[in-house]
Amino acid sequence: IDVLRDQGGTWVSHARLQRPDAVKLGHTVTVKGTVDGLYANVFAGDPNAFGHAGVVFHFRVHPFGYQWGPVVQAPVPESNDGYAYDIAFDGEHLVVGSSWEEQLGVTTGVAYVHDVDGEVFPPSIVLAETLLPDPGQVGTEFGKQVAIDGDRIAIGAPYTFSNEVAQPGAVYVFRPEIFGNGWQLEDRLMREGG
C-alpha cells in the first residue's frame, strides 16, 4: 500500500505499508488522520489472510514512516467468511464486513462495529456490536460493502430478496440507539418494486 502526502498541491510518496503475514494487503483500505494532524490511522483489509479467515491490519503513519498496529479479526475466525471484504473507518468506529459468515448455520453475512481510540498508540480497538440482516435472508452477502459517515452506518447486501423481485439487493442503514450505546436498524433501502 502506497501512502501519498500532499506537499503544496503535489502528491508525493510518503511510505509503502507492508506486512509479511498479508496475502492480499490492500484489498480494501481506509484512512483517517488524528486530531493533531501529525499521524494517520490506516486500516487495510485482507480477506485472504490467515487461511482465508480474513483480517484487518492497522498501521500508524507518522512523519518518519509507519509502525504496525494491532491485527483485528472476527470474534470466531473461520475460513472463507469474507471477513474484511470491505472496511470503513470514521476516526472512532471501524466497520468490517464479513459477507459470507454464517449465523446459526446459515450463510447471511454480518458486519462488525469496533470502537477505536486512535489518538493513542497502539490504538484501543474493541468489538462493540455485530450487525445482522433481516431474519430469513440467506446468501445476501450482507457486509459486502460498508460505509460510515457521522451517525449512520450503511451495509450493502447485493443479493437480498423480496417477494416481488428475486434479488434486487438492499442497503441497510443503522443509526445510534436512542437509549443505549449500540446501533439499531433505521431503514432497508431497496429499488422500487423490491
C-alpha positions in Angstrom: 0.0 0.0 0.0 1.5 3.3 -1.0 0.7 6.3 1.2 0.9 9.6 -0.5 1.1 13.0 1.2 0.1 16.4 -0.2 3.1 18.7 -0.4 2.0 22.1 -1.7 -0.5 20.7 -4.2 1.7 17.8 -5.4 1.1 14.3 -4.1 4.4 12.6 -3.2 5.1 9.1 -1.9 5.5 9.0 1.9 5.5 5.4 2.9 4.9 1.9 1.5 3.0 -0.2 4.0 3.9 -3.9 4.1 3.2 -6.9 6.4 4.9 -10.3 6.0 1.7 -12.1 7.1 -0.5 -10.4 4.5 -1.8 -12.3 1.4 -3.7 -9.6 -0.4 -2.8 -6.5 1.6 -4.8 -3.5 0.2 -7.9 -5.4 -0.9 -9.7 -2.6 0.9 -8.2 0.4 2.7 -9.5 3.2 4.8 -7.6 6.1 6.4 -8.3 8.9 8.9 -5.9 11.5 10.3 -5.6 12.1 14.0 -6.8 15.3 15.6 -3.3 16.8 15.8 -2.7 16.2 12.1 0.6 14.5 12.6 -0.5 10.9 12.3 -2.9 8.9 10.2 -4.5 5.6 11.2 -4.6 3.3 8.2 -6.7 0.1 8.2 -6.1 -2.5 5.4 -8.5 -5.4 4.9 -7.1 -8.7 3.7 -9.9 -11.3 3.3 -7.4 -14.0 2.2 -5.0 -13.7 5.1 -4.7 -16.4 7.8 -6.1 -19.3 5.8 -8.9 -17.1 4.2 -10.3 -16.3 7.7 -9.6 -12.6 6.9 -8.0 -9.9 8.9 -7.7 -6.1 9.2 -4.2 -4.8 9.7 -3.7 -1.4 11.4 -0.8 0.9 10.6 0.1 4.3 12.2 1.6 6.5 9.6 3.8 9.3 11.0 6.2 11.9 9.6 9.1 9.4 9.6 7.4 6.4 8.1 5.0 4.0 9.8 4.5 1.4 12.6 2.5 -1.8 12.7 -0.5 -1.6 14.9 -2.9 -4.4 16.1 -4.5 -7.0 13.9 -8.3 -7.2 14.0 -10.1 -10.5 13.4 -13.6 -11.8 13.6 -14.6 -13.0 17.1 -14.5 -16.6 15.8 -12.3 -16.6 12.7 -13.3 -19.2 10.2 -12.1 -19.9 6.7 -14.0 -18.3 3.8 -16.2 -16.0 5.9 -15.3 -13.0 3.8 -14.1 -11.1 6.9 -12.6 -7.7 5.8 -14.0 -7.9 2.3 -14.8 -4.2 2.9 -14.0 -1.8 5.7 -14.8 1.8 6.7 -13.3 4.0 9.4 -14.5 7.4 10.6 -11.9 8.1 13.3 -14.0 6.5 16.1 -15.6 3.4 14.6 -14.2 0.7 12.4 -16.9 -1.2 10.4 -15.8 -4.6 9.0 -17.9 -6.5 6.5 -17.9 -10.3 6.7 -20.1 -11.1 3.7 -20.1 -14.9 3.8 -20.2 -15.5 7.5 -22.7 -17.9 8.9 -25.2 -17.2 11.8 -27.0 -20.2 13.3 -25.7 -22.4 10.5 -27.0 -20.2 7.7 -24.8 -18.0 5.4 -26.1 -14.5 5.9 -23.1 -12.2 6.2 -22.6 -9.9 9.1 -20.9 -6.5 9.8 -18.8 -5.8 12.9 -18.6 -2.4 14.5 -15.4 -1.8 16.6 -14.9 1.3 18.8 -11.5 2.7 18.2 -9.4 5.2 20.2 -6.9 6.1 17.5 -5.4 9.0 19.4 -3.1 6.6 21.3 -0.6 4.1 20.1 -1.3 1.3 19.9 -4.9 2.2 19.5 -7.6 0.6 21.6 -9.9 -1.4 19.2 -12.9 -3.1 20.9 -15.7 -5.0 19.3 -18.9 -3.0 20.1 -21.6 -4.7 18.1 -22.5 -7.2 15.4 -25.0 -6.0 12.8 -27.2 -8.6 11.0 -29.6 -8.6 8.0 -33.3 -9.3 8.3 -34.2 -12.7 9.7 -34.8 -15.3 6.9 -32.4 -13.7 4.5 -29.9 -16.3 3.2 -26.9 -15.7 0.9 -27.4 -12.0 0.7 -23.7 -11.2 1.2 -24.7 -8.6 3.8 -21.4 -6.8 4.6 -20.0 -6.9 1.1 -20.0 -3.1 1.1 -19.8 -1.0 4.3 -19.7 2.8 4.9 -19.9 5.1 7.8 -20.5 8.8 7.9 -21.4 10.8 11.0 -24.0 8.9 12.9 -25.1 6.5 10.1 -23.7 3.1 9.0 -24.7 1.7 5.6 -24.3 -2.0 4.9 -24.7 -3.4 1.4 -26.3 -6.7 0.8 -26.4 -7.2 -3.0 -28.3 -10.4 -3.0 -31.2 -9.5 -0.7 -34.5 -10.8 -2.0 -38.1 -9.6 -1.7 -41.5 -11.1 -2.6 -41.6 -9.1 -5.8 -38.0 -9.2 -7.2 -35.7 -12.2 -6.9 -32.5 -10.4 -5.8 -32.9 -6.6 -6.0 -30.2 -6.1 -3.3 -30.5 -3.8 -0.4 -28.7 -1.2 1.7 -29.3 -1.4 5.4 -28.9 1.9 7.3 -28.2 1.8 11.0 -28.2 4.7 13.5 -27.2 5.0 17.1 -29.8 3.7 19.6 -31.8 6.4 21.2 -31.4 4.9 24.7 -28.1 2.9 24.9 -24.8 2.9 23.1 -25.4 0.4 20.3 -26.7 0.7 16.7 -30.2 0.0 15.5 -31.7 -0.6 12.1 -33.2 2.6 10.7 -34.1 1.6 7.2 -33.7 -1.0 4.5 -33.3 0.6 1.1 -34.3 -1.4 -2.0 -35.1 -0.4 -5.5 -38.7 0.3 -6.4 -40.7 -3.0 -6.7 -38.2 -4.7 -4.3 
